[in-house]
């Protein structure tokens, strides 16, 4: 009733209610750092590729990228650092770090030596063997992409310490220059530095004498006990759990110190393959190596629509070699003995700012990269001396003309690259069934190269010259003998300084089209405009007019993937690519890296090579981490760039570069990876893999 309070008590009965089910699904994004994740990415890739993941590298004793990539199908490594893909010399491959081509600290090679990248710093190494328009088109064998460690989902810290045993060196005695101080970190402590005030060319006066007396006089160091190789690394990484602005970081440092001894290495030079060698030498080599590197990467996630990353890598290495050889020079009919001590240090720095953004257009992605890199190589001391057997006395004496040579070389390479890519859907048969991708690249490379060449000569007018020339190197090149029995001078007939610059502009358009539910076609065209400038003697005081070769190239590519089953693909690809001469191959500089070896000299008239490539591959992925594949490839070269050995006479040989008329390269590759699940107990986690080319 109005104005009164009424009370009612009752019980609610329980009732079961069956609701409609709600299912939430998400596709797991494969992480390239795992072996199974990298194979999943490889299976979905539009082109033929092979790689090795951080997980796989961690299971091996590989110390650097050169060791690791040798396990990839179709790849071998020369001199423990240079990659050979499908049997082609290293100049027919390119190297990318985080998507951008690198400068190289090597004065005699086009590509970057892979031993400068410690394995502990790497996420993946992937070799793309068939081109797509969004990749640089200057390769034929493969495009090797190295990616540094990515940001993990959770905080992680790792440290490791290792020692290695080398049966030819460890606990043995080897003739190596003692190390100390900053040598352990790849920095010369000043012992190998050139004296100041380089004398003028062809000066035999007091200035040249003082300079020669100041050179390091170490040729045959006393054998010393070799300690085990040493390795160390430290990694720390993490990610904030902020919902609005998550930030991730990774920092890593790795260090390696090792000693290599190579006894009885044979070198033979044939001017006529049916005759006796014109030069036959046996080398005894000892090398002390130090390598270390660090990365510092950070990224910021902007909701689900974008990410900006800053990636930084620095590596440094130093090597000191003591080399002796003995053998026979047939052309001059003489027994020779040679001594060499060489030291160099090199470093590589790359910094990259990159972004990935989802735009308002559905499924549209915009990516950009700005990269700066610098590589340096300092070779302040490379000394070589020749002794010839005097058959009348049975003694070795310094060669009468030019017994000793000294090279000092300094290289500074710089790179800046800017790249942008935009991918968006278009409709051909139905809305959004095709992805169109366009992009552009601008890259500059600049080099400053300084070379100095000095020589000692036996002064036959000096009454003591004959006796001095028979002394061991340390006694013969004592300061009191310079300017008397031995003369010293600076020469410009061999070492040639130069500056160089390269500019590359590129643009491309490509389409990713599912022609049928099981057939995918990816193809398009790329335009590259290349210009290079060579300035012999340097930009400021060039020796003559600079050369400016260049070309404009349209590079097409097409890739077809047929999915026979969910785990089985057949791939067909064809593409056109080029191989351009690099600074070293165009330069006039002349250099003998190893005593007794051939002189290396460039060729300014070298032209670029053009290549047409074809690939076919069958691949099956039975389970995560497993693979069985069979590939075949064919390549046709027009004007291939090749190394040629000229023998002008007088016991000389020269390695130079020329264009051949044409060439072909073809082969097959097989690879298998299998989980050994049939093994009992803890052994069930084992994998087995093999490949042959």
XYZ file of C-alpha atoms in Angstrom:
693
model
C 0.000 0.000 0.000
C 1.070 3.564 -0.544
C 3.383 4.755 2.190
C 4.075 1.241 3.561
C 6.987 -1.184 3.117
C 6.284 -4.684 1.844
C 8.723 -7.638 2.348
C 8.876 -10.689 0.085
C 11.231 -13.687 0.465
C 11.824 -16.106 -2.406
C 14.499 -18.469 -3.713
C 16.158 -18.254 -7.157
C 16.484 -21.664 -8.692
C 19.768 -22.586 -10.485
C 19.402 -23.110 -14.219
C 22.040 -24.327 -16.717
C 22.285 -22.362 -19.944
C 24.063 -23.656 -23.049
C 25.614 -20.687 -24.909
C 26.783 -20.606 -28.507
C 30.509 -21.295 -28.818
C 32.931 -18.453 -29.640
C 36.244 -19.533 -31.198
C 39.223 -17.186 -31.458
C 42.064 -18.254 -33.755
C 45.385 -16.645 -34.656
C 48.154 -17.812 -36.935
C 51.467 -18.214 -35.144
C 54.093 -15.962 -36.721
C 57.211 -18.073 -37.351
C 60.385 -16.688 -35.777
C 63.326 -16.788 -38.132
C 65.692 -17.474 -35.229
C 64.372 -21.036 -34.901
C 65.178 -23.749 -37.421
C 61.496 -24.669 -37.880
C 60.499 -20.997 -38.144
C 63.099 -20.269 -40.811
C 61.934 -23.263 -42.863
C 58.331 -22.054 -42.541
C 59.387 -18.643 -43.871
C 61.368 -20.336 -46.636
C 58.320 -22.398 -47.612
C 56.163 -19.265 -47.912
C 58.815 -17.154 -49.663
C 58.184 -16.127 -53.284
C 61.698 -17.102 -54.440
C 64.204 -19.946 -54.093
C 66.217 -19.483 -50.893
C 68.202 -21.418 -48.286
C 69.443 -20.348 -44.876
C 70.594 -21.125 -41.379
C 69.000 -19.850 -38.169
C 70.395 -18.685 -34.847
C 69.098 -21.910 -33.267
C 71.014 -24.000 -35.804
C 74.165 -21.889 -35.386
C 73.982 -22.335 -31.606
C 74.130 -26.128 -32.074
C 77.429 -25.917 -33.962
C 80.945 -24.763 -33.076
C 80.730 -22.041 -35.764
C 82.536 -18.898 -34.626
C 81.449 -16.540 -37.386
C 79.170 -16.167 -40.398
C 81.745 -17.739 -42.724
C 81.723 -20.967 -40.701
C 77.931 -21.010 -40.439
C 77.044 -20.315 -44.068
C 79.233 -23.190 -45.264
C 76.425 -25.482 -44.007
C 73.922 -23.995 -46.483
C 73.187 -25.939 -49.662
C 75.239 -24.904 -52.685
C 77.656 -22.738 -50.720
C 81.333 -23.142 -49.965
C 83.783 -20.737 -48.353
C 87.227 -19.776 -49.706
C 90.069 -18.595 -47.461
C 87.748 -19.077 -44.450
C 85.891 -15.842 -45.286
C 84.664 -15.481 -48.896
C 81.430 -17.119 -49.999
C 81.173 -19.113 -53.258
C 77.564 -19.787 -54.297
C 76.850 -22.484 -56.869
C 80.500 -22.659 -57.859
C 80.718 -19.007 -58.922
C 83.540 -16.759 -57.661
C 82.616 -14.500 -54.776
C 82.351 -11.460 -57.043
C 79.070 -12.915 -58.411
C 77.342 -12.669 -55.040
C 76.384 -9.705 -52.905
C 76.082 -9.330 -49.137
C 73.277 -7.491 -47.353
C 73.210 -6.604 -43.672
C 69.659 -6.024 -42.422
C 68.511 -5.491 -46.004
C 71.221 -3.074 -47.163
C 74.403 -3.722 -49.145
C 77.641 -3.300 -47.256
C 80.970 -1.658 -47.797
C 83.963 -4.002 -47.685
C 87.238 -3.610 -45.789
C 88.951 -5.934 -48.279
C 91.212 -4.157 -50.789
C 91.346 -7.095 -53.222
C 87.768 -8.392 -53.084
C 84.375 -7.115 -54.165
C 82.422 -8.760 -51.358
C 82.498 -8.425 -47.596
C 84.533 -11.112 -45.773
C 82.012 -13.036 -43.684
C 84.470 -13.766 -40.894
C 83.923 -10.193 -39.611
C 80.424 -11.189 -38.373
C 80.534 -13.204 -35.118
C 77.909 -15.947 -35.124
C 76.622 -14.979 -31.674
C 75.376 -11.645 -33.058
C 73.266 -13.128 -35.833
C 69.588 -14.017 -36.140
C 69.700 -15.641 -39.580
C 71.807 -15.971 -42.719
C 69.615 -16.454 -45.789
C 70.892 -16.897 -49.338
C 68.361 -15.922 -51.994
C 69.187 -17.756 -55.226
C 66.446 -16.352 -57.465
C 65.803 -12.641 -57.851
C 62.700 -10.584 -57.195
C 62.355 -6.942 -58.274
C 62.568 -5.662 -54.694
C 66.151 -6.929 -54.260
C 69.398 -5.517 -55.714
C 70.037 -7.012 -59.138
C 73.847 -7.287 -59.111
C 74.267 -10.982 -58.353
C 74.174 -14.327 -60.115
C 75.218 -16.931 -57.561
C 73.248 -15.672 -54.588
C 72.299 -12.700 -52.481
C 73.463 -13.356 -48.910
C 71.423 -11.485 -46.313
C 72.704 -11.353 -42.730
C 70.277 -10.255 -40.015
C 71.412 -9.324 -36.547
C 69.534 -10.441 -33.436
C 65.936 -9.352 -33.088
C 64.074 -8.192 -30.006
C 62.864 -11.161 -27.868
C 59.456 -11.400 -26.206
C 60.917 -11.718 -22.703
C 64.030 -10.552 -20.882
C 67.059 -12.758 -21.467
C 70.709 -12.572 -20.411
C 73.384 -15.006 -21.557
C 77.136 -15.273 -21.096
C 79.575 -17.820 -22.459
C 83.277 -18.573 -22.287
C 84.996 -21.095 -24.544
C 88.412 -22.403 -25.443
C 89.464 -24.125 -28.634
C 92.162 -26.597 -29.542
C 93.965 -26.538 -32.893
C 96.039 -29.665 -33.447
C 98.631 -27.796 -35.551
C 99.096 -24.898 -33.146
C 97.762 -25.303 -29.595
C 100.459 -26.245 -27.040
C 103.023 -26.216 -29.857
C 105.739 -23.646 -30.582
C 105.236 -21.347 -33.573
C 107.236 -18.442 -35.003
C 104.833 -15.610 -34.169
C 105.354 -11.989 -33.214
C 104.676 -11.566 -29.462
C 101.410 -9.773 -28.642
C 100.618 -7.452 -25.816
C 98.641 -4.447 -24.663
C 96.057 -3.261 -27.160
C 96.910 -6.121 -29.565
C 94.399 -8.284 -27.702
C 91.605 -5.959 -28.869
C 92.715 -5.544 -32.471
C 94.472 -2.181 -32.081
C 98.122 -1.711 -32.981
C 100.086 -0.355 -30.036
C 102.335 1.652 -32.373
C 105.004 -0.970 -33.068
C 103.936 -1.447 -36.702
C 103.199 2.166 -37.556
C 105.092 3.810 -40.397
C 107.708 6.389 -39.441
C 106.585 9.953 -39.975
C 107.697 12.089 -42.935
C 107.459 9.718 -45.906
C 110.358 10.584 -48.251
C 109.712 11.916 -51.765
C 109.549 9.488 -54.675
C 112.983 8.203 -55.858
C 114.774 9.993 -52.996
C 117.913 8.116 -51.886
C 119.110 10.868 -49.541
C 119.200 11.280 -45.752
C 115.406 11.565 -45.435
C 114.929 8.185 -47.111
C 117.706 6.680 -45.003
C 116.099 7.846 -41.734
C 112.729 6.517 -42.852
C 114.187 3.105 -43.741
C 115.986 2.890 -40.409
C 112.680 3.518 -38.604
C 110.864 0.537 -40.134
C 110.197 -2.435 -37.866
C 112.996 -4.964 -38.239
C 111.268 -8.228 -37.288
C 111.458 -11.067 -39.828
C 112.031 -14.384 -38.051
C 110.612 -14.157 -34.507
C 111.619 -16.833 -32.036
C 109.095 -19.674 -31.710
C 106.722 -19.189 -28.786
C 104.290 -21.433 -26.971
C 100.754 -21.217 -28.347
C 97.887 -21.026 -25.847
C 94.424 -22.457 -26.602
C 92.041 -20.314 -28.626
C 89.750 -18.117 -26.544
C 86.127 -17.092 -27.098
C 83.689 -15.089 -24.995
C 80.264 -13.527 -25.474
C 77.599 -11.678 -23.532
C 74.015 -10.949 -24.591
C 71.211 -9.069 -22.874
C 67.805 -8.312 -24.368
C 64.284 -7.561 -23.292
C 61.010 -5.838 -23.951
C 58.862 -3.545 -21.859
C 55.272 -4.637 -21.252
C 53.741 -1.233 -21.774
C 50.472 -1.593 -23.670
C 50.564 1.870 -25.189
C 54.237 2.082 -26.275
C 56.250 -1.165 -25.919
C 60.015 -0.758 -26.288
C 62.489 -3.569 -26.966
C 66.259 -3.723 -26.921
C 69.123 -6.146 -27.540
C 72.811 -5.657 -26.810
C 75.493 -8.242 -27.515
C 79.280 -8.491 -27.451
C 81.499 -11.319 -28.659
C 85.263 -11.888 -28.712
C 87.581 -14.400 -30.376
C 91.344 -14.879 -30.239
C 92.997 -17.715 -32.102
C 96.225 -18.892 -33.698
C 96.576 -20.687 -37.014
C 99.590 -22.596 -38.291
C 99.663 -23.862 -41.882
C 102.744 -25.991 -42.637
C 103.878 -27.090 -46.077
C 101.365 -25.185 -48.197
C 102.261 -25.763 -51.840
C 102.068 -23.044 -54.506
C 102.774 -23.818 -58.161
C 102.485 -21.497 -61.129
C 102.117 -22.978 -64.628
C 102.620 -20.849 -67.723
C 102.095 -24.016 -69.784
C 99.862 -26.713 -68.253
C 101.761 -29.435 -70.100
C 105.216 -28.318 -68.890
C 106.970 -28.103 -65.553
C 105.781 -25.314 -63.224
C 107.545 -22.007 -63.770
C 107.466 -21.463 -60.022
C 107.102 -23.980 -57.201
C 107.159 -22.922 -53.542
C 106.412 -24.503 -50.157
C 105.140 -22.141 -47.459
C 105.316 -22.238 -43.663
C 102.690 -19.861 -42.264
C 101.690 -18.718 -38.804
C 98.885 -16.267 -38.069
C 97.596 -14.629 -34.897
C 94.012 -13.382 -35.197
C 91.750 -11.283 -32.991
C 88.088 -10.582 -33.807
C 85.370 -8.965 -31.749
C 82.047 -7.303 -32.384
C 79.007 -5.750 -30.762
C 75.431 -4.881 -31.646
C 72.979 -2.498 -29.993
C 69.432 -2.580 -31.378
C 66.238 -0.943 -30.131
C 62.669 -0.787 -31.417
C 59.468 1.030 -30.528
C 56.036 -0.431 -31.340
C 53.245 2.023 -32.119
C 50.127 -0.009 -31.326
C 49.455 -2.557 -34.047
C 50.111 -0.137 -36.883
C 53.824 0.470 -36.929
C 57.322 -0.075 -35.614
C 60.538 1.940 -35.760
C 63.876 0.199 -35.233
C 67.428 1.423 -34.759
C 70.094 -1.208 -35.481
C 73.817 -0.777 -34.889
C 76.705 -3.174 -35.524
C 80.457 -2.787 -35.067
C 83.096 -5.425 -35.755
C 86.873 -5.262 -35.541
C 89.623 -7.683 -36.440
C 93.400 -7.798 -36.661
C 95.779 -10.347 -38.143
C 99.540 -10.669 -38.013
C 101.257 -13.231 -40.226
C 104.788 -14.604 -40.290
C 105.462 -16.408 -43.565
C 108.481 -18.192 -44.980
C 108.760 -20.070 -48.237
C 111.383 -21.923 -50.240
C 111.357 -23.410 -53.694
C 112.479 -23.219 -57.302
C 112.045 -20.483 -59.906
C 112.261 -22.437 -63.170
C 112.105 -19.448 -65.499
C 115.167 -17.863 -63.913
C 116.711 -21.215 -62.951
C 117.303 -20.407 -59.315
C 116.505 -21.689 -55.835
C 114.757 -19.031 -53.750
C 113.932 -18.422 -50.089
C 111.566 -15.645 -48.989
C 110.556 -14.073 -45.689
C 107.458 -11.998 -44.941
C 105.859 -10.281 -41.954
C 102.472 -8.623 -42.490
C 99.979 -6.927 -40.187
C 96.565 -5.422 -40.863
C 93.540 -4.357 -38.867
C 90.044 -3.684 -40.173
C 86.721 -2.581 -38.783
C 83.151 -2.224 -39.991
C 80.385 -0.007 -38.600
C 76.770 0.090 -39.734
C 73.891 2.109 -38.291
C 70.367 1.788 -39.647
C 67.061 3.465 -38.879
C 64.073 1.548 -40.254
C 60.307 1.692 -40.037
C 57.331 -0.531 -40.828
C 53.838 1.001 -40.977
C 50.304 -0.167 -41.727
C 48.481 2.567 -43.609
C 44.812 3.469 -43.857
C 44.411 1.558 -47.097
C 43.435 -2.013 -46.056
C 46.442 -4.367 -45.942
C 48.737 -1.584 -47.138
C 52.308 -1.630 -45.783
C 54.989 1.036 -46.027
C 58.594 0.256 -45.122
C 61.637 2.510 -45.173
C 65.332 2.237 -44.304
C 68.113 4.774 -43.938
C 71.571 3.231 -43.559
C 75.042 4.593 -42.970
C 78.119 2.358 -42.986
C 81.878 2.717 -42.895
C 84.714 0.213 -43.342
C 88.408 0.788 -42.727
C 91.466 -1.319 -43.350
C 94.911 -0.279 -42.133
C 97.877 -2.264 -43.421
C 100.870 -0.327 -42.110
C 103.417 -3.132 -42.434
C 103.762 -5.739 -45.172
C 107.452 -6.532 -45.719
C 108.890 -9.162 -48.058
C 112.512 -10.085 -48.803
C 113.948 -12.500 -51.400
C 117.084 -14.618 -51.044
C 118.640 -16.592 -53.917
C 120.984 -19.572 -53.607
C 124.539 -18.919 -54.784
C 125.481 -22.348 -56.127
C 129.205 -21.547 -56.086
C 129.254 -20.895 -52.344
C 126.142 -22.817 -51.280
C 124.892 -19.715 -49.416
C 121.691 -17.735 -49.802
C 122.105 -14.037 -50.588
C 119.594 -11.265 -51.138
C 118.432 -10.891 -54.735
C 120.659 -8.400 -56.506
C 117.986 -6.126 -57.964
C 115.183 -5.536 -55.428
C 115.673 -7.876 -52.470
C 113.110 -6.340 -50.122
C 109.753 -4.647 -50.648
C 107.532 -2.806 -48.180
C 103.844 -2.045 -48.721
C 101.746 0.274 -46.579
C 98.067 0.592 -47.545
C 95.088 2.376 -46.014
C 91.473 2.053 -47.151
C 88.404 4.021 -46.054
C 84.991 3.102 -47.515
C 81.742 4.938 -46.752
C 78.174 4.088 -47.732
C 74.809 5.838 -47.435
C 71.612 4.145 -48.620
C 67.964 5.203 -48.549
C 65.160 2.825 -49.490
C 61.363 2.915 -49.424
C 58.826 0.175 -50.285
C 55.023 0.356 -50.471
C 52.839 -2.727 -50.854
C 49.069 -2.447 -51.352
C 46.234 -4.670 -52.641
C 44.546 -4.289 -55.991
C 41.763 -6.264 -57.594
C 42.193 -8.176 -60.827
C 39.668 -10.995 -60.753
C 38.223 -10.105 -57.358
C 38.823 -7.286 -54.850
C 42.218 -7.425 -53.163
C 43.366 -10.658 -54.820
C 46.732 -9.204 -55.899
C 49.433 -7.351 -54.001
C 51.290 -4.652 -55.896
C 54.614 -3.430 -54.542
C 56.638 -0.427 -55.659
C 59.838 1.007 -54.279
C 62.980 3.025 -54.845
C 66.605 2.983 -53.671
C 69.404 5.543 -53.701
C 72.873 4.414 -52.642
C 76.253 6.107 -52.586
C 79.683 4.588 -51.993
C 82.896 6.543 -51.600
C 86.429 5.238 -51.163
C 89.722 6.823 -50.266
C 92.690 4.533 -50.853
C 96.289 5.406 -50.055
C 99.134 3.110 -51.077
C 102.853 3.440 -50.481
C 105.578 1.191 -51.853
C 109.195 1.204 -50.675
C 112.146 -0.955 -51.607
C 115.613 -1.834 -50.441
C 118.357 -2.343 -53.025
C 121.798 -3.903 -52.684
C 124.412 -1.195 -53.262
C 127.003 -3.091 -55.280
C 129.367 -0.110 -55.073
C 129.708 -0.610 -51.323
C 132.571 -3.000 -50.413
C 130.485 -4.604 -47.625
C 127.361 -5.145 -49.724
C 128.192 -8.729 -50.695
C 128.772 -9.820 -47.096
C 125.719 -7.940 -45.761
C 123.429 -9.480 -48.393
C 124.257 -12.962 -46.999
C 123.203 -12.138 -43.436
C 119.822 -13.173 -42.015
C 117.162 -10.459 -42.474
C 117.314 -9.011 -38.925
C 121.090 -8.513 -39.230
C 121.077 -7.370 -42.842
C 118.444 -4.668 -42.245
C 120.012 -3.308 -39.066
C 119.928 0.533 -39.070
C 123.681 0.827 -39.553
C 123.420 -0.948 -42.929
C 120.725 1.339 -44.358
C 122.247 4.013 -46.577
C 125.439 2.036 -47.098
C 125.356 -1.598 -48.245
C 121.583 -1.292 -48.652
C 119.834 1.737 -50.155
C 116.213 2.676 -49.486
C 113.728 4.595 -51.629
C 110.021 5.295 -52.139
C 108.639 4.152 -55.500
C 105.420 4.971 -57.358
C 105.743 2.397 -60.142
C 103.561 -0.156 -58.328
C 101.438 1.224 -55.501
C 98.844 3.681 -56.830
C 96.610 5.726 -54.545
C 93.128 6.524 -55.804
C 89.728 7.857 -54.798
C 86.473 6.459 -56.134
C 82.741 7.072 -55.912
C 79.702 5.064 -56.966
C 76.067 6.127 -57.330
C 73.152 3.726 -57.775
C 69.545 4.754 -58.365
C 66.915 2.038 -58.582
C 63.133 1.752 -58.858
C 60.911 -1.284 -59.268
C 57.366 -2.531 -59.575
C 56.286 -6.098 -58.784
C 53.057 -8.033 -58.412
C 52.161 -11.007 -56.214
C 49.256 -12.746 -57.935
C 47.475 -15.997 -56.960
C 46.585 -17.142 -60.485
C 44.867 -20.263 -59.144
C 44.259 -21.446 -55.572
C 47.471 -23.493 -55.790
C 49.494 -21.310 -58.186
C 51.289 -18.118 -57.125
C 53.131 -15.807 -59.533
C 55.528 -13.093 -58.339
C 57.282 -10.946 -60.911
C 58.051 -7.515 -62.234
C 60.837 -5.294 -63.443
C 63.606 -3.281 -61.798
C 65.471 -0.296 -63.263
C 69.011 0.387 -62.037
C 71.139 3.350 -63.076
C 74.803 2.917 -62.088
C 77.662 5.394 -62.320
C 81.194 5.133 -60.969
C 84.040 7.629 -60.904
C 87.716 6.661 -60.579
C 90.286 9.303 -59.632
C 93.845 7.878 -59.897
C 96.088 9.743 -57.499
C 93.097 11.116 -55.532
C 90.436 13.754 -56.107
C 92.633 16.681 -55.140
C 95.606 15.840 -57.376
C 94.363 13.299 -59.945
C 96.817 11.662 -62.314
C 95.069 12.426 -65.600
C 91.354 12.566 -66.334
C 89.042 10.527 -64.112
C 87.187 7.619 -65.684
C 83.399 7.514 -65.328
C 81.928 4.212 -66.553
C 78.255 3.475 -65.997
C 75.132 1.779 -67.324
C 71.336 1.782 -67.180
C 69.813 -1.698 -66.899
C 66.252 -3.057 -67.012
C 66.178 -6.252 -64.945
C 63.151 -8.539 -65.204
C 62.264 -11.483 -62.974
C 59.458 -14.006 -62.639
C 58.789 -16.665 -60.001
C 56.043 -19.310 -60.119
C 55.185 -21.442 -57.077
C 52.843 -24.412 -57.523
C 51.546 -25.919 -54.268
C 51.019 -29.585 -55.038
C 50.062 -30.301 -51.435
C 49.994 -28.344 -48.201
C 53.615 -29.332 -47.549
C 54.914 -29.615 -51.120
C 55.941 -26.929 -53.633
C 57.352 -26.825 -57.137
C 59.124 -23.566 -58.014
C 60.087 -22.146 -61.391
C 62.014 -18.910 -61.747
C 63.861 -16.856 -64.314
C 65.570 -13.497 -64.021
C 68.114 -11.174 -65.567
C 70.920 -9.771 -63.425
C 74.228 -7.959 -63.822
C 77.675 -8.070 -62.249
C 79.488 -4.742 -62.142
C 83.223 -4.152 -61.737
C 84.150 -2.758 -58.361
C 86.675 -0.118 -57.362
C 89.561 -2.549 -56.950
C 89.020 -4.173 -60.348
C 89.063 -0.758 -62.049
C 91.980 0.736 -60.121
C 95.586 1.011 -61.350
C 97.055 -0.119 -58.021
C 99.519 -3.029 -58.085
C 100.084 -5.252 -55.060
C 101.669 -8.570 -54.051
C 99.791 -9.778 -50.941
C 101.915 -12.895 -50.323
C 105.642 -13.190 -50.971
C 106.225 -15.386 -54.014
C 102.657 -14.921 -55.238
C 101.427 -13.007 -58.249
C 101.008 -9.274 -58.529
C 97.377 -8.013 -58.459
C 96.417 -5.145 -60.771
C 93.134 -3.647 -61.991
C 91.835 -2.932 -65.481
C 90.162 0.427 -66.086
C 88.510 -0.767 -69.334
C 86.488 -3.510 -67.603
C 82.773 -3.735 -68.537
C 79.848 -5.101 -66.558
C 78.582 -8.651 -67.146
C 74.966 -9.535 -67.933
C 73.457 -12.829 -66.796
C 70.241 -14.709 -67.615
C 69.296 -17.192 -64.868
C 66.816 -20.096 -64.635
C 65.875 -22.267 -61.613
C 63.566 -25.195 -60.929
C 63.019 -26.714 -57.488
C 60.881 -29.381 -55.852
C 60.581 -29.162 -52.071
C 58.591 -30.887 -49.356
C 58.289 -29.952 -45.664
C 56.961 -33.123 -43.947
C 56.959 -31.656 -40.411
C 58.224 -28.489 -38.710
C 62.007 -28.372 -39.050
C 62.140 -31.048 -41.766
C 62.928 -30.572 -45.455
C 63.616 -32.530 -48.619
C 64.458 -30.570 -51.770
C 65.916 -31.068 -55.245
C 66.980 -28.062 -57.354
C 68.491 -27.439 -60.782
C 69.864 -24.178 -62.155
C 71.295 -22.740 -65.376
C 73.047 -19.405 -65.973
C 74.221 -17.773 -69.195
C 76.822 -14.974 -68.966
C 77.501 -12.265 -71.519
C 80.969 -10.661 -71.100
C 81.698 -12.407 -67.752
C 84.291 -10.747 -65.524
C 87.092 -13.238 -64.913
C 90.505 -13.329 -63.280
C 93.374 -13.774 -65.731
C 96.973 -14.661 -64.896
C 99.445 -12.991 -67.236
C 103.097 -14.084 -67.338
C 105.067 -11.223 -68.929
C 108.411 -12.967 -68.369
C 111.380 -12.387 -66.137
C 109.885 -14.600 -63.442
C 106.905 -12.253 -63.068
C 103.202 -13.083 -62.953
C 100.216 -10.769 -62.716
C 96.587 -11.369 -61.763
C 94.258 -8.961 -63.530
C 90.610 -8.811 -64.614
C 89.145 -9.072 -68.109
C 85.826 -9.672 -69.848
C 85.337 -13.050 -71.434
C 82.998 -13.531 -74.402
C 80.440 -15.770 -72.677
C 80.110 -18.499 -70.061
C 77.600 -21.002 -68.706
C 77.054 -22.350 -65.209
C 74.658 -25.178 -64.357
C 74.165 -27.775 -61.650
C 71.885 -29.560 -59.223
C 71.374 -29.336 -55.453
C 69.906 -31.816 -52.988
C 69.128 -31.253 -49.307
C 67.502 -33.306 -46.544
C 66.751 -32.523 -42.887
C 65.035 -35.043 -40.647
C 64.053 -35.277 -36.983
C 65.296 -38.534 -35.469
C 62.086 -39.274 -33.559
C 62.635 -43.020 -33.734
C 65.552 -42.789 -31.283
C 64.837 -43.602 -27.629
C 64.681 -41.198 -24.679
C 66.628 -37.946 -24.734
C 68.020 -38.739 -28.191
C 64.610 -37.993 -29.704
C 65.569 -34.312 -29.880
C 68.283 -34.936 -32.461
C 68.089 -33.716 -36.065
C 70.144 -34.954 -39.002
C 70.882 -32.969 -42.147
C 72.910 -33.335 -45.330
C 73.274 -31.559 -48.651
C 75.218 -32.022 -51.875
C 75.724 -29.815 -54.925
